[in-house]
Amino acid sequence: MVDVTQTQTPETSRAPEFHLVQVVLGGLRQELFHDASAYRPLQPAEVNPKVARFLPKGIRPHLGLFPHVVVAFLAMIAFALGYEEFDTSFAPLTLMVVCTPPAIVLLTLVRPVLAFWASLATAPVIGYLTGYDAGWPWSHITFFSHLVVLGVVAARSRPRTSAWMWLVTAAFSLFTEMFLGRGYNSDAVPLLFVAALVLLAVTVLQVRRQADREVTAQLTVTEQERSKRTLLEERTTIARELHDVVAHHMSVVAIQAEAAPYRVENPPPELEQAFLTIRENAVAALTELRRILGVVRAEDYEAPDAPQPTLADLDSLVRNVQEAGLVVEKTVTGAVRELPQGVELSAYRIVQEALSNVLRHAPGAAAKVEVSYVLGGLGLRIANGPARGLVKPSPGAGHGITGMRERVTMLGGEMTAETTEDGGYEVAAFVPVSRDHDRDRDQDREGAGQ
């Protein structure tokens, strides 16, 4: 037989209870002993804009200092209690004793953990000087100031720090009562009871505030993800529409290039070769376009049978929204001319989305649609007044503006969307159109007329 002797290291031979005690003491050291005198000034609090608007403008910039003012006010109360408790003239020693608890309360603003230990250390000294009339070891002034210190330090620390401070206070009170204050009336139990209520309330508020922050952060992330998804969906829709528009024109180019030699009697070989090259390039471009843009099509996406809408279809759009109860006034300025199909389609979609937003966000309001054919581009303006009537707004996801802005940016234009002085809303956009397109259009018309 082989005798196997298993050697145990000091770490493996220790009982689980030892590790539990080690973890507990490690937590105590981390919370109340590690960097106990660290300088941690209290930062200004976040100001709620809804509350700030009811206060004078001169006070609003200083609202973040409200916690500092509260701590200073509590320090003044501690000073008043000390002045009442020490019924003597302000001798140097008495003045020092009276000012010590308020100073410790103010110390929580810069060195919170050090203020906790200072409050414990000075409690028996002040209790001794007061003659134990108010109880041992907590006099009136130290009873109040220690509760304030516990509350402020707990509000500035993690929730488990509150538990450690209460346990240390309980151990301190038990030690001073058993070994330093025999025969004196003890007030440790009332202090521990009130301290437990204070720390519990502060911890609950801390946990709730942290939960609100996490929910707000999660909502922010969700809103950003939703905005990105909406942006991608809008880009996908634009890519699909561009695919249909460009594919149509490229197909026309290929067909015309193929049929052009047959329209000329005895065309020279160079002309036939030129048209053949045009057709081959058009077919190659069309194939490449379908290959690249085909990835943005959903599996169940089907190209629309009807032609894509243009600015000429705005009258039909206006009639549809008027039937839904929206009063719309349409105005067209400038010389109406044919624009690139992508511009026509995007302009139609912008007006469509803007009028849909009026129906959702401002029911009962009147809207104006202005289409301006200007030199070098197309101007759009869709404005509405404030909501009227009893119908409540039904806000959507809030990404319609994102889609409109994406379309304008794609075409190299500019867009603004903002509220008006009368409480309404206005969307204004300018989409540039190159002069080359206008010149080519004019030449096509002249050729068709000849």
Short mmCIF file of C-alpha atoms in Angstrom, two decimals:
data_model
loop_
_atom_site.label_atom_id
_atom_site.label_comp_id
_atom_site.label_asym_id
_atom_site.label_seq_id
_atom_site.Cartn_x
_atom_site.Cartn_y
_atom_site.Cartn_z
CA MET A 1 0.00 0.00 0.00
CA VAL A 2 1.09 3.50 -0.73
CA ASP A 3 0.66 6.03 2.05
CA VAL A 4 -0.35 9.31 0.53
CA THR A 5 0.04 12.27 2.84
CA GLN A 6 -1.79 15.39 1.80
CA THR A 7 -0.12 18.58 2.89
CA GLN A 8 -2.29 21.61 3.47
CA THR A 9 -1.18 25.18 3.01
CA PRO A 10 -2.22 27.79 5.60
CA GLU A 11 -4.83 29.10 3.15
CA THR A 12 -6.49 25.70 2.61
CA SER A 13 -6.34 24.67 6.30
CA ARG A 14 -8.31 27.67 7.47
CA ALA A 15 -11.99 27.19 8.17
CA PRO A 16 -14.68 28.90 6.06
CA GLU A 17 -15.66 30.94 9.09
CA PHE A 18 -12.21 32.49 9.10
CA HIS A 19 -12.62 33.60 5.49
CA LEU A 20 -16.05 35.04 6.33
CA VAL A 21 -14.62 37.07 9.20
CA GLN A 22 -11.76 38.18 6.98
CA VAL A 23 -14.18 39.41 4.31
CA VAL A 24 -16.32 41.22 6.89
CA LEU A 25 -13.35 42.97 8.49
CA GLY A 26 -12.01 43.77 5.04
CA GLY A 27 -15.27 45.53 4.24
CA LEU A 28 -15.08 47.52 7.49
CA ARG A 29 -11.52 48.56 6.74
CA GLN A 30 -12.40 49.57 3.19
CA GLU A 31 -15.36 51.73 4.22
CA LEU A 32 -14.23 53.42 7.45
CA PHE A 33 -10.45 53.03 7.77
CA HIS A 34 -9.04 53.21 4.24
CA ASP A 35 -8.35 56.90 3.44
CA ALA A 36 -10.43 57.97 6.44
CA SER A 37 -9.02 61.50 6.22
CA ALA A 38 -9.36 61.76 2.44
CA TYR A 39 -10.33 65.19 1.12
CA ARG A 40 -13.69 64.79 -0.64
CA PRO A 41 -15.46 68.15 -0.97
CA LEU A 42 -19.21 67.99 -1.50
CA GLN A 43 -19.99 68.80 -5.12
CA PRO A 44 -22.92 71.06 -6.08
CA ALA A 45 -26.16 69.17 -6.56
CA GLU A 46 -28.00 68.80 -9.84
CA VAL A 47 -30.70 71.43 -10.26
CA ASN A 48 -34.14 70.44 -11.47
CA PRO A 49 -35.17 72.94 -14.19
CA LYS A 50 -38.85 72.52 -13.32
CA VAL A 51 -38.16 73.72 -9.76
CA ALA A 52 -35.69 76.43 -10.76
CA ARG A 53 -38.14 78.26 -13.01
CA PHE A 54 -40.33 79.17 -9.99
CA LEU A 55 -37.45 80.92 -8.18
CA PRO A 56 -35.94 84.37 -8.80
CA LYS A 57 -33.26 84.52 -11.47
CA GLY A 58 -30.66 85.73 -8.97
CA ILE A 59 -31.00 82.53 -6.91
CA ARG A 60 -31.02 80.01 -9.76
CA PRO A 61 -27.21 79.92 -10.35
CA HIS A 62 -26.68 79.05 -6.67
CA LEU A 63 -29.29 76.30 -6.30
CA GLY A 64 -26.58 73.65 -6.53
CA LEU A 65 -25.28 74.82 -3.14
CA PHE A 66 -28.53 73.95 -1.38
CA PRO A 67 -27.05 70.84 0.38
CA HIS A 68 -24.19 72.98 1.71
CA VAL A 69 -26.69 75.48 3.10
CA VAL A 70 -28.65 72.70 4.81
CA VAL A 71 -25.52 71.32 6.50
CA ALA A 72 -24.52 74.82 7.63
CA PHE A 73 -28.03 75.35 9.07
CA LEU A 74 -27.80 72.09 11.01
CA ALA A 75 -24.41 73.17 12.36
CA MET A 76 -26.03 76.38 13.63
CA ILE A 77 -28.69 74.30 15.42
CA ALA A 78 -25.91 72.23 17.05
CA PHE A 79 -24.26 75.45 18.20
CA ALA A 80 -27.55 76.68 19.67
CA LEU A 81 -28.02 73.42 21.56
CA GLY A 82 -24.49 73.69 22.96
CA TYR A 83 -25.05 77.28 24.02
CA GLU A 84 -28.19 76.24 25.89
CA GLU A 85 -26.59 73.16 27.44
CA PHE A 86 -23.56 75.01 28.84
CA ASP A 87 -25.18 77.59 31.10
CA THR A 88 -21.99 79.53 31.73
CA SER A 89 -20.20 82.49 30.27
CA PHE A 90 -18.12 81.83 27.21
CA ALA A 91 -14.84 80.89 28.81
CA PRO A 92 -12.19 79.65 26.33
CA LEU A 93 -12.72 76.00 27.30
CA THR A 94 -16.50 76.30 27.15
CA LEU A 95 -16.35 78.06 23.79
CA MET A 96 -14.14 75.30 22.42
CA VAL A 97 -16.54 72.61 23.66
CA VAL A 98 -19.61 74.37 22.27
CA CYS A 99 -17.99 74.92 18.86
CA THR A 100 -16.62 71.39 18.47
CA PRO A 101 -19.87 69.57 17.38
CA PRO A 102 -20.81 72.31 14.85
CA ALA A 103 -17.28 72.16 13.46
CA ILE A 104 -17.55 68.38 13.11
CA VAL A 105 -20.86 68.79 11.26
CA LEU A 106 -19.20 71.23 8.85
CA LEU A 107 -16.28 68.81 8.47
CA THR A 108 -18.64 66.38 6.71
CA LEU A 109 -18.58 68.73 3.72
CA VAL A 110 -14.89 68.03 3.02
CA ARG A 111 -13.78 64.95 5.01
CA PRO A 112 -16.89 62.86 5.77
CA VAL A 113 -15.31 59.69 7.25
CA LEU A 114 -12.96 61.72 9.46
CA ALA A 115 -15.98 63.66 10.75
CA PHE A 116 -17.61 60.36 11.81
CA TRP A 117 -14.59 59.29 13.86
CA ALA A 118 -14.24 62.79 15.34
CA SER A 119 -17.89 62.70 16.42
CA LEU A 120 -17.34 59.41 18.25
CA ALA A 121 -14.10 60.58 19.87
CA THR A 122 -15.51 63.83 21.24
CA ALA A 123 -18.82 62.38 22.51
CA PRO A 124 -17.53 61.03 25.90
CA VAL A 125 -15.45 64.16 26.51
CA ILE A 126 -18.40 66.50 26.01
CA GLY A 127 -20.62 64.09 27.97
CA TYR A 128 -18.18 64.27 30.88
CA LEU A 129 -18.07 68.09 30.77
CA THR A 130 -21.87 68.33 30.81
CA GLY A 131 -22.04 66.35 34.06
CA TYR A 132 -24.03 63.40 32.63
CA ASP A 133 -27.28 65.32 33.07
CA ALA A 134 -28.47 64.53 29.55
CA GLY A 135 -27.36 60.91 29.64
CA TRP A 136 -24.21 58.94 28.93
CA PRO A 137 -22.29 59.01 26.65
CA TRP A 138 -24.44 61.25 24.43
CA SER A 139 -25.35 64.71 25.60
CA HIS A 140 -27.95 66.81 23.85
CA ILE A 141 -25.44 68.47 21.57
CA THR A 142 -23.56 65.27 20.65
CA PHE A 143 -26.81 63.31 20.28
CA PHE A 144 -28.01 65.75 17.61
CA SER A 145 -24.67 66.35 15.92
CA HIS A 146 -23.87 62.63 15.64
CA LEU A 147 -27.22 61.96 13.96
CA VAL A 148 -26.49 64.75 11.50
CA VAL A 149 -23.01 63.34 10.84
CA LEU A 150 -24.42 59.86 10.26
CA GLY A 151 -27.01 61.18 7.82
CA VAL A 152 -24.60 63.37 5.81
CA VAL A 153 -21.85 60.71 5.64
CA ALA A 154 -24.38 58.05 4.63
CA ALA A 155 -25.72 60.31 1.87
CA ARG A 156 -22.18 60.78 0.55
CA SER A 157 -21.13 57.11 0.74
CA ARG A 158 -22.26 53.70 -0.41
CA PRO A 159 -25.24 52.03 1.28
CA ARG A 160 -23.12 49.46 3.14
CA THR A 161 -21.21 52.30 4.81
CA SER A 162 -24.41 53.14 6.68
CA ALA A 163 -24.52 49.64 8.18
CA TRP A 164 -20.89 49.83 9.27
CA MET A 165 -21.36 53.24 10.88
CA TRP A 166 -24.38 52.01 12.82
CA LEU A 167 -22.51 48.90 14.03
CA VAL A 168 -19.45 50.92 15.06
CA THR A 169 -21.69 53.41 16.89
CA ALA A 170 -23.44 50.54 18.66
CA ALA A 171 -20.11 48.97 19.69
CA PHE A 172 -18.83 52.35 20.87
CA SER A 173 -21.98 53.00 22.91
CA LEU A 174 -21.81 49.52 24.48
CA PHE A 175 -18.14 49.94 25.38
CA THR A 176 -18.59 53.39 26.97
CA GLU A 177 -21.65 52.23 28.89
CA MET A 178 -20.06 49.05 30.29
CA PHE A 179 -16.54 50.27 31.05
CA LEU A 180 -16.69 54.06 31.31
CA GLY A 181 -20.12 54.97 32.52
CA ARG A 182 -21.32 52.60 35.23
CA GLY A 183 -24.02 54.24 37.33
CA TYR A 184 -24.95 56.81 34.69
CA ASN A 185 -28.18 56.95 32.79
CA SER A 186 -27.55 55.46 29.33
CA ASP A 187 -29.01 57.08 26.21
CA ALA A 188 -27.41 54.67 23.75
CA VAL A 189 -30.63 52.83 22.91
CA PRO A 190 -32.57 55.97 21.86
CA LEU A 191 -29.62 57.13 19.78
CA LEU A 192 -29.26 53.76 18.03
CA PHE A 193 -32.99 53.62 17.34
CA VAL A 194 -33.15 57.10 15.83
CA ALA A 195 -29.86 56.51 13.98
CA ALA A 196 -31.30 53.34 12.43
CA LEU A 197 -34.31 55.30 11.16
CA VAL A 198 -32.12 58.08 9.77
CA LEU A 199 -29.72 55.69 8.04
CA LEU A 200 -32.57 53.60 6.69
CA ALA A 201 -34.27 56.66 5.19
CA VAL A 202 -31.02 57.90 3.64
CA THR A 203 -30.24 54.45 2.23
CA VAL A 204 -33.69 54.12 0.70
CA LEU A 205 -33.33 57.53 -0.94
CA GLN A 206 -29.87 56.58 -2.19
CA VAL A 207 -31.08 53.30 -3.68
CA ARG A 208 -34.02 55.02 -5.33
CA ARG A 209 -31.82 57.79 -6.72
CA GLN A 210 -29.40 55.21 -8.09
CA ALA A 211 -32.27 53.26 -9.63
CA ASP A 212 -33.57 56.46 -11.27
CA ARG A 213 -30.12 57.15 -12.68
CA GLU A 214 -29.84 53.64 -14.08
CA VAL A 215 -33.32 53.87 -15.60
CA THR A 216 -32.48 57.27 -17.11
CA ALA A 217 -29.22 55.93 -18.51
CA GLN A 218 -31.01 52.89 -19.91
CA LEU A 219 -33.69 55.07 -21.48
CA THR A 220 -30.98 57.26 -23.00
CA VAL A 221 -29.22 54.24 -24.47
CA THR A 222 -32.54 52.86 -25.72
CA GLU A 223 -33.42 56.19 -27.32
CA GLN A 224 -30.04 56.36 -29.01
CA GLU A 225 -30.39 52.80 -30.30
CA ARG A 226 -33.91 53.55 -31.53
CA SER A 227 -32.66 56.69 -33.26
CA LYS A 228 -29.85 54.76 -34.93
CA ARG A 229 -32.25 52.02 -36.01
CA THR A 230 -34.68 54.59 -37.40
CA LEU A 231 -31.82 56.30 -39.22
CA LEU A 232 -30.71 53.01 -40.74
CA GLU A 233 -34.26 52.16 -41.75
CA GLU A 234 -34.64 55.57 -43.38
CA ARG A 235 -31.36 55.13 -45.23
CA THR A 236 -32.51 51.70 -46.35
CA THR A 237 -35.75 53.18 -47.67
CA ILE A 238 -33.82 55.91 -49.48
CA ALA A 239 -31.45 53.35 -50.96
CA ARG A 240 -34.38 51.28 -52.19
CA GLU A 241 -36.02 54.29 -53.78
CA LEU A 242 -32.74 55.38 -55.38
CA HIS A 243 -32.26 51.86 -56.66
CA ASP A 244 -35.64 51.95 -58.35
CA VAL A 245 -35.03 55.42 -59.80
CA VAL A 246 -31.50 54.80 -61.05
CA ALA A 247 -32.28 51.29 -62.29
CA HIS A 248 -35.16 52.68 -64.35
CA HIS A 249 -33.00 55.32 -66.01
CA MET A 250 -30.13 52.92 -66.64
CA SER A 251 -32.52 50.45 -68.24
CA VAL A 252 -33.85 53.20 -70.52
CA VAL A 253 -30.28 54.13 -71.46
CA ALA A 254 -29.44 50.52 -72.30
CA ILE A 255 -32.59 50.02 -74.40
CA GLN A 256 -32.14 53.28 -76.30
CA ALA A 257 -28.48 52.54 -76.96
CA GLU A 258 -29.43 49.15 -78.36
CA ALA A 259 -32.21 50.53 -80.57
CA ALA A 260 -30.42 53.68 -81.76
CA PRO A 261 -28.40 52.02 -84.61
CA TYR A 262 -31.60 50.67 -86.16
CA ARG A 263 -33.05 54.17 -86.44
CA VAL A 264 -30.29 55.29 -88.76
CA GLU A 265 -29.96 53.89 -92.27
CA ASN A 266 -26.53 52.39 -92.92
CA PRO A 267 -24.90 53.65 -89.71
CA PRO A 268 -21.10 53.76 -89.76
CA PRO A 269 -19.30 51.02 -87.79
CA GLU A 270 -17.88 53.60 -85.38
CA LEU A 271 -21.38 54.72 -84.42
CA GLU A 272 -22.55 51.14 -83.93
CA GLN A 273 -19.52 50.42 -81.79
CA ALA A 274 -20.16 53.58 -79.72
CA PHE A 275 -23.76 52.62 -79.04
CA LEU A 276 -22.67 49.07 -78.24
CA THR A 277 -20.17 50.40 -75.71
CA ILE A 278 -22.83 52.63 -74.16
CA ARG A 279 -25.20 49.67 -73.84
CA GLU A 280 -22.53 47.41 -72.34
CA ASN A 281 -21.54 50.05 -69.80
CA ALA A 282 -25.17 50.72 -68.91
CA VAL A 283 -25.87 47.02 -68.41
CA ALA A 284 -22.67 46.59 -66.36
CA ALA A 285 -23.54 49.61 -64.22
CA LEU A 286 -27.08 48.33 -63.75
CA THR A 287 -25.80 44.89 -62.71
CA GLU A 288 -23.33 46.39 -60.26
CA LEU A 289 -25.99 48.73 -58.88
CA ARG A 290 -28.37 45.85 -58.26
CA ARG A 291 -25.62 43.77 -56.68
CA ILE A 292 -24.57 46.50 -54.24
CA LEU A 293 -27.96 47.99 -53.38
CA GLY A 294 -29.68 44.61 -53.37
CA VAL A 295 -28.32 43.94 -49.88
CA VAL A 296 -30.51 46.68 -48.41
CA ARG A 297 -33.70 45.06 -49.64
CA ALA A 298 -35.67 43.00 -47.19
CA GLU A 299 -36.49 39.47 -48.23
CA ASP A 300 -40.16 40.32 -48.53
CA TYR A 301 -39.58 43.66 -50.23
CA GLU A 302 -41.18 44.09 -53.61
CA ALA A 303 -40.66 46.99 -55.93
CA PRO A 304 -43.76 49.16 -56.15
CA ASP A 305 -45.86 48.70 -59.25
CA ALA A 306 -46.94 52.35 -59.29
CA PRO A 307 -44.44 55.09 -60.18
CA GLN A 308 -42.73 56.91 -57.31
CA PRO A 309 -44.54 60.10 -56.20
CA THR A 310 -43.29 63.51 -57.27
CA LEU A 311 -44.14 67.13 -56.52
CA ALA A 312 -46.92 66.89 -59.08
CA ASP A 313 -48.70 64.56 -56.64
CA LEU A 314 -48.74 67.11 -53.81
CA ASP A 315 -52.31 68.11 -54.62
CA SER A 316 -53.45 64.55 -54.02
CA LEU A 317 -51.48 64.47 -50.75
CA VAL A 318 -53.04 67.73 -49.59
CA ARG A 319 -56.54 66.43 -50.36
CA ASN A 320 -55.85 63.28 -48.33
CA VAL A 321 -54.76 65.19 -45.22
CA GLN A 322 -57.65 67.62 -45.61
CA GLU A 323 -60.03 64.67 -45.54
CA ALA A 324 -58.37 63.70 -42.26
CA GLY A 325 -59.37 67.09 -40.79
CA LEU A 326 -56.23 69.15 -41.38
CA VAL A 327 -56.60 72.61 -42.93
CA VAL A 328 -53.75 72.99 -45.43
CA GLU A 329 -52.88 75.95 -47.61
CA LYS A 330 -50.52 75.17 -50.48
CA THR A 331 -48.48 77.84 -52.25
CA VAL A 332 -46.15 77.39 -55.22
CA THR A 333 -43.78 80.20 -56.23
CA GLY A 334 -41.31 80.44 -59.08
CA ALA A 335 -41.29 78.79 -62.47
CA VAL A 336 -42.44 75.20 -62.07
CA ARG A 337 -39.99 72.89 -63.81
CA GLU A 338 -39.06 69.25 -63.85
CA LEU A 339 -36.43 68.33 -61.26
CA PRO A 340 -34.33 65.19 -60.86
CA GLN A 341 -36.48 62.27 -59.81
CA GLY A 342 -34.54 61.82 -56.57
CA VAL A 343 -35.17 65.45 -55.63
CA GLU A 344 -38.85 65.20 -56.55
CA LEU A 345 -39.27 62.03 -54.49
CA SER A 346 -37.41 63.36 -51.43
CA ALA A 347 -39.33 66.66 -51.52
CA TYR A 348 -42.62 64.79 -51.64
CA ARG A 349 -41.57 62.58 -48.70
CA ILE A 350 -40.50 65.61 -46.64
CA VAL A 351 -43.86 67.34 -47.14
CA GLN A 352 -45.66 64.07 -46.42
CA GLU A 353 -43.79 63.48 -43.16
CA ALA A 354 -44.18 67.10 -42.05
CA LEU A 355 -47.95 67.03 -42.57
CA SER A 356 -48.15 63.69 -40.75
CA ASN A 357 -46.33 65.29 -37.81
CA VAL A 358 -48.90 68.11 -37.78
CA LEU A 359 -51.72 65.56 -37.59
CA ARG A 360 -50.03 63.74 -34.71
CA HIS A 361 -48.52 66.55 -32.66
CA ALA A 362 -50.83 69.53 -33.37
CA PRO A 363 -54.38 68.29 -34.03
CA GLY A 364 -56.71 71.04 -35.14
CA ALA A 365 -53.91 73.35 -36.25
CA ALA A 366 -53.76 74.94 -39.69
CA ALA A 367 -50.77 74.18 -41.89
CA LYS A 368 -49.06 75.95 -44.77
CA VAL A 369 -47.03 74.25 -47.49
CA GLU A 370 -44.79 76.48 -49.59
CA VAL A 371 -42.88 75.12 -52.60
CA SER A 372 -40.42 77.57 -54.11
CA TYR A 373 -38.72 76.91 -57.43
CA VAL A 374 -35.69 79.17 -57.14
CA LEU A 375 -32.52 79.55 -59.15
CA GLY A 376 -30.23 76.68 -58.29
CA GLY A 377 -32.59 74.58 -56.25
CA LEU A 378 -35.90 73.92 -54.56
CA GLY A 379 -37.16 75.46 -51.34
CA LEU A 380 -39.70 73.85 -49.02
CA ARG A 381 -41.47 75.30 -46.00
CA ILE A 382 -44.12 73.51 -43.94
CA ALA A 383 -45.43 75.49 -40.97
CA ASN A 384 -48.32 75.00 -38.57
CA GLY A 385 -49.85 76.85 -35.67
CA PRO A 386 -50.48 75.54 -32.13
CA ALA A 387 -52.83 72.64 -31.49
CA ARG A 388 -56.51 73.52 -31.18
CA GLY A 389 -59.62 71.67 -30.18
CA LEU A 390 -60.26 68.82 -27.77
CA VAL A 391 -58.25 66.15 -29.56
CA LYS A 392 -55.09 65.28 -27.63
CA PRO A 393 -51.76 64.98 -29.46
CA SER A 394 -50.52 61.46 -30.12
CA PRO A 395 -46.75 61.81 -30.30
CA GLY A 396 -44.87 59.09 -32.12
CA ALA A 397 -41.27 57.90 -31.79
CA GLY A 398 -39.95 61.39 -32.58
CA HIS A 399 -37.73 60.32 -35.47
CA GLY A 400 -39.63 61.85 -38.39
CA ILE A 401 -37.35 64.90 -38.30
CA THR A 402 -34.35 62.56 -38.44
CA GLY A 403 -35.62 60.96 -41.64
CA MET A 404 -36.32 64.32 -43.29
CA ARG A 405 -32.90 65.65 -42.33
CA GLU A 406 -31.28 62.50 -43.69
CA ARG A 407 -32.95 62.98 -47.06
CA VAL A 408 -31.91 66.64 -47.28
CA THR A 409 -28.34 65.82 -46.25
CA MET A 410 -28.17 63.06 -48.86
CA LEU A 411 -29.02 65.62 -51.56
CA GLY A 412 -26.48 68.15 -50.24
CA GLY A 413 -29.10 70.56 -48.91
CA GLU A 414 -29.87 72.28 -45.61
CA MET A 415 -32.81 71.96 -43.26
CA THR A 416 -34.11 73.60 -40.09
CA ALA A 417 -36.87 72.38 -37.79
CA GLU A 418 -37.88 74.56 -34.86
CA THR A 419 -40.81 75.93 -32.91
CA THR A 420 -42.32 79.26 -33.85
CA GLU A 421 -43.16 82.22 -31.64
CA ASP A 422 -46.88 81.44 -31.66
CA GLY A 423 -46.30 77.91 -30.32
CA GLY A 424 -46.39 76.15 -33.68
CA TYR A 425 -43.68 74.39 -35.64
CA GLU A 426 -41.84 75.04 -38.89
CA VAL A 427 -39.78 72.82 -41.18
CA ALA A 428 -37.74 74.60 -43.85
CA ALA A 429 -35.44 72.92 -46.36
CA PHE A 430 -33.44 73.86 -49.43
CA VAL A 431 -32.33 71.23 -51.91
CA PRO A 432 -29.81 72.35 -54.53
CA VAL A 433 -30.23 71.38 -58.19
CA SER A 434 -27.21 71.60 -60.47
CA ARG A 435 -27.33 73.89 -63.45
CA ASP A 436 -26.17 71.04 -65.65
CA HIS A 437 -29.45 69.24 -65.05
CA ASP A 438 -31.47 72.31 -66.03
CA ARG A 439 -29.37 72.77 -69.16
CA ASP A 440 -29.74 69.10 -70.15
CA ARG A 441 -33.49 69.31 -69.59
CA ASP A 442 -33.77 72.37 -71.82
CA GLN A 443 -31.74 70.69 -74.53
CA ASP A 444 -33.96 67.60 -74.38
CA ARG A 445 -37.04 69.77 -74.78
CA GLU A 446 -35.50 71.58 -77.75
CA GLY A 447 -34.59 68.26 -79.36
CA ALA A 448 -38.10 66.91 -78.79
CA GLY A 449 -39.58 70.06 -80.35
CA GLN A 450 -37.46 69.71 -83.43
#
